Amino acid sequence: EYGGQELPGTEHLTWISPSPDGEKMAVVRKYTPGQNDPLYQLWIMDADGTNAELVTYNTGSVYWHPNGNKISFNYNPHTTPYTYIFTFNLKTEELKLWNSKEELFFNKEVEYSTGWFSDGDRLLIGVDAKAYQQEYERGIYILDTTDTTHTGPHRILFSPTQLGNNDRWVVGIQYGTQENPELNSNRALFDLETSKFTWLTKYSYPSDTLRSFLGYPSVNPQGTEIILPRYLENAWQLFHINEDGENVEQLTEFGGNEVSWTRGKDYFIFNRDTHKAPGARYIPYKYNFSEGTEEPLWPSLPDSVPDFPDFSTQNPIHLINYVD
C-alpha cells in the first residue's frame, strides 16, 4: 500500500510545468523539508532541474504564456480564503494583479486563472466562491489582458481546472444546481465553441465526499485526451477517458496523481508515490502519451528531484505587499 503524509526529509512538488520551448520548468514546492514555512514555493529552473530560483510562495497552479516569457499563477495567502491572479514577466520582472482592484470587473479576491489561450492575450478565469457582495456569478469567464474586458459566465457553478483541445474545451468540476443536486462536485466538460455540457463522472455520494475518490481532470491543451486521477485499491491511478466520460484505458498501475500538461508537448507530468509502505515519497514522472511509456522526469538527479538552494540565498517577491 502507498499513501499518507510525506516521509521526513523528502520533497513534494505539487505542480511541474515545462516552458513552451522546453528550456525551463515552473515548479511549486510544497515546503522545504523539515520546515513548515513558507508553503507552496514557486521556483523557475532549467529543464534538467538545475539552477533553481525562487519567485514567490503561497502559490497554486502556474501556466506559461505561449511565448514563454511570462507566467500566470494563483496566489493564496494561507491565512485567508482568498485567491488572487498574477502575471509575471520573467524578463522585465513586471508583476500585474488582475483581480481585487476597484477599476476591474473582477474586483473581489475570489477568482483564479487556469491558463492562457493560444493568442497570448486572454486568460481562462474561474470564480469559485459564493456570490457574497459581488455582482457576478460563480462560473467560467474569459479575461482579455490587453484591455481588461471579459466575457461570461459561460457556464455557472463550474469550477474550471484546465483549458484544452486548442482552446475549445474546459474541464473541471460542476457544482450542484436545483436541477441536479445529486451530481454535486462531479467532473465535467464544457465546450466553449458550442456551449455543449457533458458530465465526465456521474457518481452520487453524500456531501463532498466525491473529492476523496476522484482527482482533478486534466486535458491535452492541443488534443482531446483527458486524464482523470482516481483512487483505486489504496492508491491513486491515472485513467484516460473520452469526452463522454467513458474509460478508454488505465494508464498507470503503480500510482499517479497531480497531473500537469503543457501546450505543445506530447507528454504530461505527474507525481508517483514510490514508497511502498505507510508514508509517501513523491517522485515526478513523465508519461509519453504517443508511446504509452513513463519514466522519472529527472533520473540523473539524486532521488530524481531538484537540489534546491537554501531559502536564505533567495530574494522572493512578497505578494502580500501587493494585495493589502
PDB file of C-alpha atoms in Angstrom:
ATOM      1  CA  GLU A   1       0.000   0.000   0.000  1.00  0.00           C
ATOM      2  CA  TYR A   2       1.052   3.576  -0.705  1.00  0.00           C
ATOM      3  CA  GLY A   3      -0.036   6.901   0.728  1.00  0.00           C
ATOM      4  CA  GLY A   4      -0.001   9.014   3.836  1.00  0.00           C
ATOM      5  CA  GLN A   5       1.978  12.095   4.745  1.00  0.00           C
ATOM      6  CA  GLU A   6       5.332  12.773   3.114  1.00  0.00           C
ATOM      7  CA  LEU A   7       8.236  10.976   4.725  1.00  0.00           C
ATOM      8  CA  PRO A   8      10.545  13.284   6.692  1.00  0.00           C
ATOM      9  CA  GLY A   9      13.214  14.930   4.578  1.00  0.00           C
ATOM     10  CA  THR A  10      11.558  14.217   1.213  1.00  0.00           C
ATOM     11  CA  GLU A  11      10.282  16.619  -1.435  1.00  0.00           C
ATOM     12  CA  HIS A  12       6.732  17.082  -2.670  1.00  0.00           C
ATOM     13  CA  LEU A  13       6.420  19.110  -5.873  1.00  0.00           C
ATOM     14  CA  THR A  14       2.711  19.787  -6.308  1.00  0.00           C
ATOM     15  CA  TRP A  15       2.980  21.389  -9.766  1.00  0.00           C
ATOM     16  CA  ILE A  16       5.586  20.930 -12.517  1.00  0.00           C
ATOM     17  CA  SER A  17       5.208  22.647 -15.871  1.00  0.00           C
ATOM     18  CA  PRO A  18       7.736  22.900 -18.734  1.00  0.00           C
ATOM     19  CA  SER A  19       8.012  26.111 -20.741  1.00  0.00           C
ATOM     20  CA  PRO A  20       6.810  26.046 -24.386  1.00  0.00           C
ATOM     21  CA  ASP A  21      10.393  25.907 -25.694  1.00  0.00           C
ATOM     22  CA  GLY A  22      11.296  23.149 -23.235  1.00  0.00           C
ATOM     23  CA  GLU A  23      14.169  25.150 -21.743  1.00  0.00           C
ATOM     24  CA  LYS A  24      12.664  25.943 -18.319  1.00  0.00           C
ATOM     25  CA  MET A  25      10.445  24.425 -15.662  1.00  0.00           C
ATOM     26  CA  ALA A  26       7.983  26.114 -13.320  1.00  0.00           C
ATOM     27  CA  VAL A  27       7.770  24.132 -10.093  1.00  0.00           C
ATOM     28  CA  VAL A  28       5.624  24.561  -6.993  1.00  0.00           C
ATOM     29  CA  ARG A  29       7.386  23.060  -3.978  1.00  0.00           C
ATOM     30  CA  LYS A  30       5.054  22.237  -1.099  1.00  0.00           C
ATOM     31  CA  TYR A  31       7.607  23.254   1.515  1.00  0.00           C
ATOM     32  CA  THR A  32      11.253  22.963   2.426  1.00  0.00           C
ATOM     33  CA  PRO A  33      11.730  19.536   4.063  1.00  0.00           C
ATOM     34  CA  GLY A  34      11.960  19.961   7.817  1.00  0.00           C
ATOM     35  CA  GLN A  35      10.291  23.387   7.722  1.00  0.00           C
ATOM     36  CA  ASN A  36       6.638  24.393   7.596  1.00  0.00           C
ATOM     37  CA  ASP A  37       7.031  27.879   6.156  1.00  0.00           C
ATOM     38  CA  PRO A  38       6.912  29.261   3.559  1.00  0.00           C
ATOM     39  CA  LEU A  39       4.463  26.955   1.859  1.00  0.00           C
ATOM     40  CA  TYR A  40       3.926  26.318  -1.853  1.00  0.00           C
ATOM     41  CA  GLN A  41       7.070  27.939  -3.162  1.00  0.00           C
ATOM     42  CA  LEU A  42       7.166  28.898  -6.858  1.00  0.00           C
ATOM     43  CA  TRP A  43      10.554  28.170  -8.441  1.00  0.00           C
ATOM     44  CA  ILE A  44      11.789  28.616 -12.020  1.00  0.00           C
ATOM     45  CA  MET A  45      14.652  26.336 -13.046  1.00  0.00           C
ATOM     46  CA  ASP A  46      16.370  24.853 -16.060  1.00  0.00           C
ATOM     47  CA  ALA A  47      14.582  21.912 -17.663  1.00  0.00           C
ATOM     48  CA  ASP A  48      17.113  19.455 -16.217  1.00  0.00           C
ATOM     49  CA  GLY A  49      16.187  20.502 -12.672  1.00  0.00           C
ATOM     50  CA  THR A  50      19.233  22.710 -12.027  1.00  0.00           C
ATOM     51  CA  ASN A  51      19.733  26.443 -11.351  1.00  0.00           C
ATOM     52  CA  ALA A  52      16.505  26.880  -9.390  1.00  0.00           C
ATOM     53  CA  GLU A  53      15.464  30.445  -8.489  1.00  0.00           C
ATOM     54  CA  LEU A  54      12.651  31.281  -6.088  1.00  0.00           C
ATOM     55  CA  VAL A  55       9.978  33.665  -7.434  1.00  0.00           C
ATOM     56  CA  THR A  56       7.460  33.748  -4.578  1.00  0.00           C
ATOM     57  CA  TYR A  57       5.402  31.489  -2.301  1.00  0.00           C
ATOM     58  CA  ASN A  58       1.804  30.626  -1.294  1.00  0.00           C
ATOM     59  CA  THR A  59       1.065  29.820  -4.931  1.00  0.00           C
ATOM     60  CA  GLY A  60      -1.082  27.201  -6.621  1.00  0.00           C
ATOM     61  CA  SER A  61      -1.038  26.283 -10.297  1.00  0.00           C
ATOM     62  CA  VAL A  62       1.291  28.022 -12.795  1.00  0.00           C
ATOM     63  CA  TYR A  63       0.764  28.481 -16.545  1.00  0.00           C
ATOM     64  CA  TRP A  64       3.274  29.543 -19.175  1.00  0.00           C
ATOM     65  CA  HIS A  65       2.415  32.257 -21.678  1.00  0.00           C
ATOM     66  CA  PRO A  66       2.649  30.920 -25.278  1.00  0.00           C
ATOM     67  CA  ASN A  67       5.820  32.975 -25.911  1.00  0.00           C
ATOM     68  CA  GLY A  68       7.496  31.546 -22.810  1.00  0.00           C
ATOM     69  CA  ASN A  69       8.499  34.915 -21.374  1.00  0.00           C
ATOM     70  CA  LYS A  70       5.616  35.245 -18.937  1.00  0.00           C
ATOM     71  CA  ILE A  71       3.666  33.129 -16.450  1.00  0.00           C
ATOM     72  CA  SER A  72       0.299  33.401 -14.778  1.00  0.00           C
ATOM     73  CA  PHE A  73      -0.173  31.988 -11.315  1.00  0.00           C
ATOM     74  CA  ASN A  74      -2.591  32.000  -8.413  1.00  0.00           C
ATOM     75  CA  TYR A  75      -1.710  33.438  -5.035  1.00  0.00           C
ATOM     76  CA  ASN A  76      -3.492  32.228  -1.920  1.00  0.00           C
ATOM     77  CA  PRO A  77      -2.308  33.668   1.418  1.00  0.00           C
ATOM     78  CA  HIS A  78      -2.536  30.669   3.712  1.00  0.00           C
ATOM     79  CA  THR A  79      -4.131  32.774   6.439  1.00  0.00           C
ATOM     80  CA  THR A  80      -7.115  33.743   4.240  1.00  0.00           C
ATOM     81  CA  PRO A  81      -9.631  32.005   1.957  1.00  0.00           C
ATOM     82  CA  TYR A  82      -8.958  34.441  -0.887  1.00  0.00           C
ATOM     83  CA  THR A  83      -7.288  33.831  -4.255  1.00  0.00           C
ATOM     84  CA  TYR A  84      -5.525  36.408  -6.418  1.00  0.00           C
ATOM     85  CA  ILE A  85      -4.460  36.236 -10.078  1.00  0.00           C
ATOM     86  CA  PHE A  86      -0.976  37.468 -11.002  1.00  0.00           C
ATOM     87  CA  THR A  87       1.069  37.552 -14.183  1.00  0.00           C
ATOM     88  CA  PHE A  88       4.842  37.903 -14.069  1.00  0.00           C
ATOM     89  CA  ASN A  89       7.210  38.751 -16.932  1.00  0.00           C
ATOM     90  CA  LEU A  90      10.376  36.731 -16.393  1.00  0.00           C
ATOM     91  CA  LYS A  91      12.490  39.118 -18.488  1.00  0.00           C
ATOM     92  CA  THR A  92      11.260  42.535 -17.348  1.00  0.00           C
ATOM     93  CA  GLU A  93      10.053  41.333 -13.903  1.00  0.00           C
ATOM     94  CA  GLU A  94       6.788  43.218 -14.457  1.00  0.00           C
ATOM     95  CA  LEU A  95       4.207  41.948 -11.970  1.00  0.00           C
ATOM     96  CA  LYS A  96       0.467  42.526 -12.505  1.00  0.00           C
ATOM     97  CA  LEU A  97      -2.528  41.789 -10.307  1.00  0.00           C
ATOM     98  CA  TRP A  98      -5.709  41.050 -12.264  1.00  0.00           C
ATOM     99  CA  ASN A  99      -8.426  41.000  -9.626  1.00  0.00           C
ATOM    100  CA  SER A 100      -9.408  42.662  -6.332  1.00  0.00           C
ATOM    101  CA  LYS A 101      -8.970  46.109  -7.915  1.00  0.00           C
ATOM    102  CA  GLU A 102     -11.847  48.577  -7.976  1.00  0.00           C
ATOM    103  CA  GLU A 103     -11.290  49.501 -11.640  1.00  0.00           C
ATOM    104  CA  LEU A 104     -11.664  45.873 -12.787  1.00  0.00           C
ATOM    105  CA  PHE A 105     -14.799  43.768 -13.189  1.00  0.00           C
ATOM    106  CA  PHE A 106     -13.230  41.064 -11.025  1.00  0.00           C
ATOM    107  CA  ASN A 107     -12.936  43.357  -8.035  1.00  0.00           C
ATOM    108  CA  LYS A 108     -13.100  40.648  -5.348  1.00  0.00           C
ATOM    109  CA  GLU A 109     -10.482  38.184  -4.157  1.00  0.00           C
ATOM    110  CA  VAL A 110     -12.379  35.091  -5.268  1.00  0.00           C
ATOM    111  CA  GLU A 111     -11.007  34.355  -8.759  1.00  0.00           C
ATOM    112  CA  TYR A 112      -8.216  32.201 -10.132  1.00  0.00           C
ATOM    113  CA  SER A 113      -6.649  31.563 -13.536  1.00  0.00           C
ATOM    114  CA  THR A 114      -6.405  28.176 -15.235  1.00  0.00           C
ATOM    115  CA  GLY A 115      -4.308  29.055 -18.252  1.00  0.00           C
ATOM    116  CA  TRP A 116      -3.663  31.184 -21.321  1.00  0.00           C
ATOM    117  CA  PHE A 117      -5.457  30.998 -24.621  1.00  0.00           C
ATOM    118  CA  SER A 118      -3.173  30.473 -27.608  1.00  0.00           C
ATOM    119  CA  ASP A 119      -3.464  34.156 -28.641  1.00  0.00           C
ATOM    120  CA  GLY A 120      -1.447  35.073 -25.548  1.00  0.00           C
ATOM    121  CA  ASP A 121      -3.917  37.825 -24.621  1.00  0.00           C
ATOM    122  CA  ARG A 122      -6.731  36.032 -22.822  1.00  0.00           C
ATOM    123  CA  LEU A 123      -6.848  34.116 -19.556  1.00  0.00           C
ATOM    124  CA  LEU A 124      -9.404  31.488 -18.553  1.00  0.00           C
ATOM    125  CA  ILE A 125     -10.844  32.589 -15.219  1.00  0.00           C
ATOM    126  CA  GLY A 126     -12.737  30.645 -12.586  1.00  0.00           C
ATOM    127  CA  VAL A 127     -14.917  32.323  -9.965  1.00  0.00           C
ATOM    128  CA  ASP A 128     -15.061  29.719  -7.247  1.00  0.00           C
ATOM    129  CA  ALA A 129     -16.611  31.369  -4.229  1.00  0.00           C
ATOM    130  CA  LYS A 130     -20.108  32.154  -3.043  1.00  0.00           C
ATOM    131  CA  ALA A 131     -21.547  35.264  -4.635  1.00  0.00           C
ATOM    132  CA  TYR A 132     -21.383  37.363  -1.499  1.00  0.00           C
ATOM    133  CA  GLN A 133     -21.341  41.121  -2.143  1.00  0.00           C
ATOM    134  CA  GLN A 134     -20.277  40.670  -5.755  1.00  0.00           C
ATOM    135  CA  GLU A 135     -22.191  41.499  -8.896  1.00  0.00           C
ATOM    136  CA  TYR A 136     -21.147  38.432 -10.877  1.00  0.00           C
ATOM    137  CA  GLU A 137     -21.905  34.740 -10.545  1.00  0.00           C
ATOM    138  CA  ARG A 138     -19.707  31.747  -9.860  1.00  0.00           C
ATOM    139  CA  GLY A 139     -18.530  30.066 -13.041  1.00  0.00           C
ATOM    140  CA  ILE A 140     -16.298  30.324 -16.119  1.00  0.00           C
ATOM    141  CA  TYR A 141     -15.115  33.681 -17.507  1.00  0.00           C
ATOM    142  CA  ILE A 142     -12.529  34.843 -20.037  1.00  0.00           C
ATOM    143  CA  LEU A 143     -10.382  37.904 -19.286  1.00  0.00           C
ATOM    144  CA  ASP A 144      -8.628  39.911 -22.030  1.00  0.00           C
ATOM    145  CA  THR A 145      -5.380  41.201 -20.524  1.00  0.00           C
ATOM    146  CA  THR A 146      -4.932  43.808 -23.281  1.00  0.00           C
ATOM    147  CA  ASP A 147      -7.929  45.927 -22.222  1.00  0.00           C
ATOM    148  CA  THR A 148      -9.311  44.168 -19.063  1.00  0.00           C
ATOM    149  CA  THR A 149     -12.609  43.322 -20.790  1.00  0.00           C
ATOM    150  CA  HIS A 150     -14.253  39.991 -20.085  1.00  0.00           C
ATOM    151  CA  THR A 151     -16.886  37.551 -21.308  1.00  0.00           C
ATOM    152  CA  GLY A 152     -19.007  35.239 -19.192  1.00  0.00           C
ATOM    153  CA  PRO A 153     -20.199  33.490 -17.243  1.00  0.00           C
ATOM    154  CA  HIS A 154     -20.005  30.875 -19.964  1.00  0.00           C
ATOM    155  CA  ARG A 155     -21.197  28.230 -17.505  1.00  0.00           C
ATOM    156  CA  ILE A 156     -22.378  28.951 -13.969  1.00  0.00           C
ATOM    157  CA  LEU A 157     -21.289  26.943 -10.935  1.00  0.00           C
ATOM    158  CA  PHE A 158     -18.488  25.395 -12.995  1.00  0.00           C
ATOM    159  CA  SER A 159     -15.017  25.354 -11.452  1.00  0.00           C
ATOM    160  CA  PRO A 160     -12.521  25.033 -14.347  1.00  0.00           C
ATOM    161  CA  THR A 161      -9.248  23.164 -13.943  1.00  0.00           C
ATOM    162  CA  GLN A 162      -7.729  23.326 -17.438  1.00  0.00           C
ATOM    163  CA  LEU A 163      -8.216  24.582 -20.979  1.00  0.00           C
ATOM    164  CA  GLY A 164      -7.693  22.076 -23.790  1.00  0.00           C
ATOM    165  CA  ASN A 165      -8.374  20.858 -27.320  1.00  0.00           C
ATOM    166  CA  ASN A 166      -6.972  24.025 -28.931  1.00  0.00           C
ATOM    167  CA  ASP A 167      -8.814  26.481 -26.661  1.00  0.00           C
ATOM    168  CA  ARG A 168     -12.157  24.773 -27.172  1.00  0.00           C
ATOM    169  CA  TRP A 169     -12.721  22.551 -24.130  1.00  0.00           C
ATOM    170  CA  VAL A 170     -12.768  23.362 -20.429  1.00  0.00           C
ATOM    171  CA  VAL A 171     -12.626  20.508 -17.936  1.00  0.00           C
ATOM    172  CA  GLY A 172     -13.363  20.908 -14.260  1.00  0.00           C
ATOM    173  CA  ILE A 173     -15.924  20.406 -11.516  1.00  0.00           C
ATOM    174  CA  GLN A 174     -19.614  21.200 -11.869  1.00  0.00           C
ATOM    175  CA  TYR A 175     -21.352  22.088  -8.633  1.00  0.00           C
ATOM    176  CA  GLY A 176     -24.948  21.150  -7.991  1.00  0.00           C
ATOM    177  CA  THR A 177     -27.959  23.134  -9.072  1.00  0.00           C
ATOM    178  CA  GLN A 178     -31.629  22.728  -8.317  1.00  0.00           C
ATOM    179  CA  GLU A 179     -31.903  20.600 -11.458  1.00  0.00           C
ATOM    180  CA  ASN A 180     -29.164  18.132 -10.459  1.00  0.00           C
ATOM    181  CA  PRO A 181     -28.299  18.393  -6.749  1.00  0.00           C
ATOM    182  CA  GLU A 182     -27.355  14.712  -6.573  1.00  0.00           C
ATOM    183  CA  LEU A 183     -24.447  15.239  -9.011  1.00  0.00           C
ATOM    184  CA  ASN A 184     -22.799  17.976  -6.977  1.00  0.00           C
ATOM    185  CA  SER A 185     -18.993  18.100  -7.420  1.00  0.00           C
ATOM    186  CA  ASN A 186     -18.866  15.647 -10.330  1.00  0.00           C
ATOM    187  CA  ARG A 187     -16.271  16.183 -13.059  1.00  0.00           C
ATOM    188  CA  ALA A 188     -17.491  17.698 -16.316  1.00  0.00           C
ATOM    189  CA  LEU A 189     -16.553  19.149 -19.712  1.00  0.00           C
ATOM    190  CA  PHE A 190     -17.783  22.379 -21.297  1.00  0.00           C
ATOM    191  CA  ASP A 191     -17.318  23.224 -24.988  1.00  0.00           C
ATOM    192  CA  LEU A 192     -16.686  26.966 -25.340  1.00  0.00           C
ATOM    193  CA  GLU A 193     -17.460  26.838 -29.070  1.00  0.00           C
ATOM    194  CA  THR A 194     -20.826  25.080 -28.934  1.00  0.00           C
ATOM    195  CA  SER A 195     -21.774  25.569 -25.239  1.00  0.00           C
ATOM    196  CA  LYS A 196     -22.313  21.801 -25.004  1.00  0.00           C
ATOM    197  CA  PHE A 197     -22.044  20.487 -21.457  1.00  0.00           C
ATOM    198  CA  THR A 198     -21.101  16.873 -20.691  1.00  0.00           C
ATOM    199  CA  TRP A 199     -20.756  15.004 -17.422  1.00  0.00           C
ATOM    200  CA  LEU A 200     -17.470  13.117 -17.208  1.00  0.00           C
ATOM    201  CA  THR A 201     -18.496  11.382 -13.972  1.00  0.00           C
ATOM    202  CA  LYS A 202     -21.917  10.676 -12.529  1.00  0.00           C
ATOM    203  CA  TYR A 203     -21.259   9.341  -9.071  1.00  0.00           C
ATOM    204  CA  SER A 204     -23.679  10.037  -6.256  1.00  0.00           C
ATOM    205  CA  TYR A 205     -22.064  10.487  -2.870  1.00  0.00           C
ATOM    206  CA  PRO A 206     -23.278  12.380   0.169  1.00  0.00           C
ATOM    207  CA  SER A 207     -21.917  15.874   0.665  1.00  0.00           C
ATOM    208  CA  ASP A 208     -18.491  16.490  -0.916  1.00  0.00           C
ATOM    209  CA  THR A 209     -17.010  13.060  -0.258  1.00  0.00           C
ATOM    210  CA  LEU A 210     -16.586  12.635  -4.018  1.00  0.00           C
ATOM    211  CA  ARG A 211     -13.299  14.514  -3.663  1.00  0.00           C
ATOM    212  CA  SER A 212     -11.946  11.506  -1.777  1.00  0.00           C
ATOM    213  CA  PHE A 213     -12.294   9.256  -4.816  1.00  0.00           C
ATOM    214  CA  LEU A 214     -11.522  11.438  -7.850  1.00  0.00           C
ATOM    215  CA  GLY A 215      -8.785  13.959  -8.608  1.00  0.00           C
ATOM    216  CA  TYR A 216      -8.857  16.983 -10.880  1.00  0.00           C
ATOM    217  CA  PRO A 217      -9.252  16.284 -14.610  1.00  0.00           C
ATOM    218  CA  SER A 218      -6.518  17.448 -16.978  1.00  0.00           C
ATOM    219  CA  VAL A 219      -6.847  17.799 -20.764  1.00  0.00           C
ATOM    220  CA  ASN A 220      -4.271  17.950 -23.542  1.00  0.00           C
ATOM    221  CA  PRO A 221      -4.006  21.665 -24.499  1.00  0.00           C
ATOM    222  CA  GLN A 222      -3.844  20.722 -28.171  1.00  0.00           C
ATOM    223  CA  GLY A 223      -5.745  17.430 -28.175  1.00  0.00           C
ATOM    224  CA  THR A 224      -8.763  15.572 -26.851  1.00  0.00           C
ATOM    225  CA  GLU A 225      -7.042  13.302 -24.318  1.00  0.00           C
ATOM    226  CA  ILE A 226      -8.491  13.737 -20.817  1.00  0.00           C
ATOM    227  CA  ILE A 227      -6.622  12.361 -17.800  1.00  0.00           C
ATOM    228  CA  LEU A 228      -8.516  11.682 -14.582  1.00  0.00           C
ATOM    229  CA  PRO A 229      -6.874  10.517 -11.330  1.00  0.00           C
ATOM    230  CA  ARG A 230      -8.967   8.027  -9.405  1.00  0.00           C
ATOM    231  CA  TYR A 231      -8.365   6.467  -6.003  1.00  0.00           C
ATOM    232  CA  LEU A 232      -8.476   2.727  -6.557  1.00  0.00           C
ATOM    233  CA  GLU A 233      -7.424  -0.095  -4.234  1.00  0.00           C
ATOM    234  CA  ASN A 234      -5.455   2.092  -1.814  1.00  0.00           C
ATOM    235  CA  ALA A 235      -3.623   4.159  -4.438  1.00  0.00           C
ATOM    236  CA  TRP A 236      -4.198   6.975  -6.894  1.00  0.00           C
ATOM    237  CA  GLN A 237      -4.117   5.811 -10.521  1.00  0.00           C
ATOM    238  CA  LEU A 238      -4.409   7.708 -13.818  1.00  0.00           C
ATOM    239  CA  PHE A 239      -7.115   6.959 -16.363  1.00  0.00           C
ATOM    240  CA  HIS A 240      -7.557   8.141 -19.928  1.00  0.00           C
ATOM    241  CA  ILE A 241     -11.225   8.986 -20.554  1.00  0.00           C
ATOM    242  CA  ASN A 242     -13.014  10.395 -23.577  1.00  0.00           C
ATOM    243  CA  GLU A 243     -15.287  13.426 -23.886  1.00  0.00           C
ATOM    244  CA  ASP A 244     -18.328  11.318 -22.928  1.00  0.00           C
ATOM    245  CA  GLY A 245     -16.721  10.253 -19.656  1.00  0.00           C
ATOM    246  CA  GLU A 246     -16.112   6.714 -20.848  1.00  0.00           C
ATOM    247  CA  ASN A 247     -12.957   4.957 -19.673  1.00  0.00           C
ATOM    248  CA  VAL A 248     -10.559   4.399 -22.552  1.00  0.00           C
ATOM    249  CA  GLU A 249      -7.713   2.856 -20.609  1.00  0.00           C
ATOM    250  CA  GLN A 250      -5.937   2.785 -17.278  1.00  0.00           C
ATOM    251  CA  LEU A 251      -2.532   4.387 -17.798  1.00  0.00           C
ATOM    252  CA  THR A 252      -0.744   3.613 -14.523  1.00  0.00           C
ATOM    253  CA  GLU A 253      -0.502   0.534 -12.342  1.00  0.00           C
ATOM    254  CA  PHE A 254       1.942   1.754  -9.696  1.00  0.00           C
ATOM    255  CA  GLY A 255       0.265   5.044  -8.823  1.00  0.00           C
ATOM    256  CA  GLY A 256      -0.126   8.538 -10.242  1.00  0.00           C
ATOM    257  CA  ASN A 257      -1.656  11.884  -9.295  1.00  0.00           C
ATOM    258  CA  GLU A 258      -1.294  15.679  -9.696  1.00  0.00           C
ATOM    259  CA  VAL A 259      -1.176  15.835 -13.494  1.00  0.00           C
ATOM    260  CA  SER A 260       0.097  18.863 -15.439  1.00  0.00           C
ATOM    261  CA  TRP A 261       0.122  19.112 -19.222  1.00  0.00           C
ATOM    262  CA  THR A 262       1.749  21.927 -21.206  1.00  0.00           C
ATOM    263  CA  ARG A 263       0.830  23.194 -24.668  1.00  0.00           C
ATOM    264  CA  GLY A 264       2.900  21.723 -27.471  1.00  0.00           C
ATOM    265  CA  LYS A 265       4.158  18.694 -25.530  1.00  0.00           C
ATOM    266  CA  ASP A 266       3.337  15.065 -26.322  1.00  0.00           C
ATOM    267  CA  TYR A 267       3.677  14.119 -22.668  1.00  0.00           C
ATOM    268  CA  PHE A 268       2.274  15.091 -19.291  1.00  0.00           C
ATOM    269  CA  ILE A 269       3.935  15.165 -15.877  1.00  0.00           C
ATOM    270  CA  PHE A 270       2.548  13.513 -12.762  1.00  0.00           C
ATOM    271  CA  ASN A 271       3.575  12.531  -9.243  1.00  0.00           C
ATOM    272  CA  ARG A 272       4.108   8.955  -8.115  1.00  0.00           C
ATOM    273  CA  ASP A 273       4.450   7.741  -4.546  1.00  0.00           C
ATOM    274  CA  THR A 274       7.403   5.359  -4.834  1.00  0.00           C
ATOM    275  CA  HIS A 275       7.470   4.293  -1.180  1.00  0.00           C
ATOM    276  CA  LYS A 276       5.602   1.016  -0.709  1.00  0.00           C
ATOM    277  CA  ALA A 277       4.808   1.463   2.951  1.00  0.00           C
ATOM    278  CA  PRO A 278       2.893   3.938   5.131  1.00  0.00           C
ATOM    279  CA  GLY A 279       4.214   7.396   4.312  1.00  0.00           C
ATOM    280  CA  ALA A 280       4.734   8.986   0.915  1.00  0.00           C
ATOM    281  CA  ARG A 281       7.794   9.691  -1.211  1.00  0.00           C
ATOM    282  CA  TYR A 282       6.714  11.603  -4.303  1.00  0.00           C
ATOM    283  CA  ILE A 283       8.766  11.397  -7.493  1.00  0.00           C
ATOM    284  CA  PRO A 284       7.892  13.377 -10.662  1.00  0.00           C
ATOM    285  CA  TYR A 285       7.253  11.162 -13.665  1.00  0.00           C
ATOM    286  CA  LYS A 286       6.785  11.905 -17.353  1.00  0.00           C
ATOM    287  CA  TYR A 287       4.191   9.977 -19.348  1.00  0.00           C
ATOM    288  CA  ASN A 288       4.760   9.968 -23.106  1.00  0.00           C
ATOM    289  CA  PHE A 289       1.251   9.680 -24.453  1.00  0.00           C
ATOM    290  CA  SER A 290       2.124   8.833 -28.054  1.00  0.00           C
ATOM    291  CA  GLU A 291       4.364   5.949 -26.953  1.00  0.00           C
ATOM    292  CA  GLY A 292       2.489   4.848 -23.841  1.00  0.00           C
ATOM    293  CA  THR A 293       5.701   4.906 -21.789  1.00  0.00           C
ATOM    294  CA  GLU A 294       6.646   6.506 -18.490  1.00  0.00           C
ATOM    295  CA  GLU A 295       9.914   7.383 -16.783  1.00  0.00           C
ATOM    296  CA  PRO A 296      11.174   9.590 -13.945  1.00  0.00           C
ATOM    297  CA  LEU A 297      11.353  13.208 -15.036  1.00  0.00           C
ATOM    298  CA  TRP A 298      14.863  13.754 -13.648  1.00  0.00           C
ATOM    299  CA  PRO A 299      16.533  10.322 -13.409  1.00  0.00           C
ATOM    300  CA  SER A 300      20.001  11.925 -13.429  1.00  0.00           C
ATOM    301  CA  LEU A 301      19.337  13.883 -10.219  1.00  0.00           C
ATOM    302  CA  PRO A 302      19.755  12.447  -6.707  1.00  0.00           C
ATOM    303  CA  ASP A 303      16.423  10.887  -5.693  1.00  0.00           C
ATOM    304  CA  SER A 304      15.046  12.241  -9.021  1.00  0.00           C
ATOM    305  CA  VAL A 305      14.241  15.642  -7.506  1.00  0.00           C
ATOM    306  CA  PRO A 306      15.992  19.035  -7.834  1.00  0.00           C
ATOM    307  CA  ASP A 307      18.585  20.236  -5.370  1.00  0.00           C
ATOM    308  CA  PHE A 308      17.032  23.494  -4.179  1.00  0.00           C
ATOM    309  CA  PRO A 309      19.343  26.262  -2.916  1.00  0.00           C
ATOM    310  CA  ASP A 310      18.951  27.436   0.653  1.00  0.00           C
ATOM    311  CA  PHE A 311      15.972  29.717   1.130  1.00  0.00           C
ATOM    312  CA  SER A 312      18.196  32.353   2.750  1.00  0.00           C
ATOM    313  CA  THR A 313      20.043  32.837  -0.554  1.00  0.00           C
ATOM    314  CA  GLN A 314      16.844  33.798  -2.414  1.00  0.00           C
ATOM    315  CA  ASN A 315      15.008  37.092  -2.822  1.00  0.00           C
ATOM    316  CA  PRO A 316      11.339  36.173  -3.344  1.00  0.00           C
ATOM    317  CA  ILE A 317       8.523  38.581  -4.128  1.00  0.00           C
ATOM    318  CA  HIS A 318       6.349  39.086  -1.056  1.00  0.00           C
ATOM    319  CA  LEU A 319       2.954  39.248  -2.724  1.00  0.00           C
ATOM    320  CA  ILE A 320       1.121  40.189   0.454  1.00  0.00           C
ATOM    321  CA  ASN A 321       2.507  43.698  -0.134  1.00  0.00           C
ATOM    322  CA  TYR A 322       0.582  43.886  -3.416  1.00  0.00           C
ATOM    323  CA  VAL A 323      -2.838  42.774  -2.220  1.00  0.00           C
ATOM    324  CA  ASP A 324      -3.243  44.632   1.077  1.00  0.00           C
TER     325      ASP A 324
END
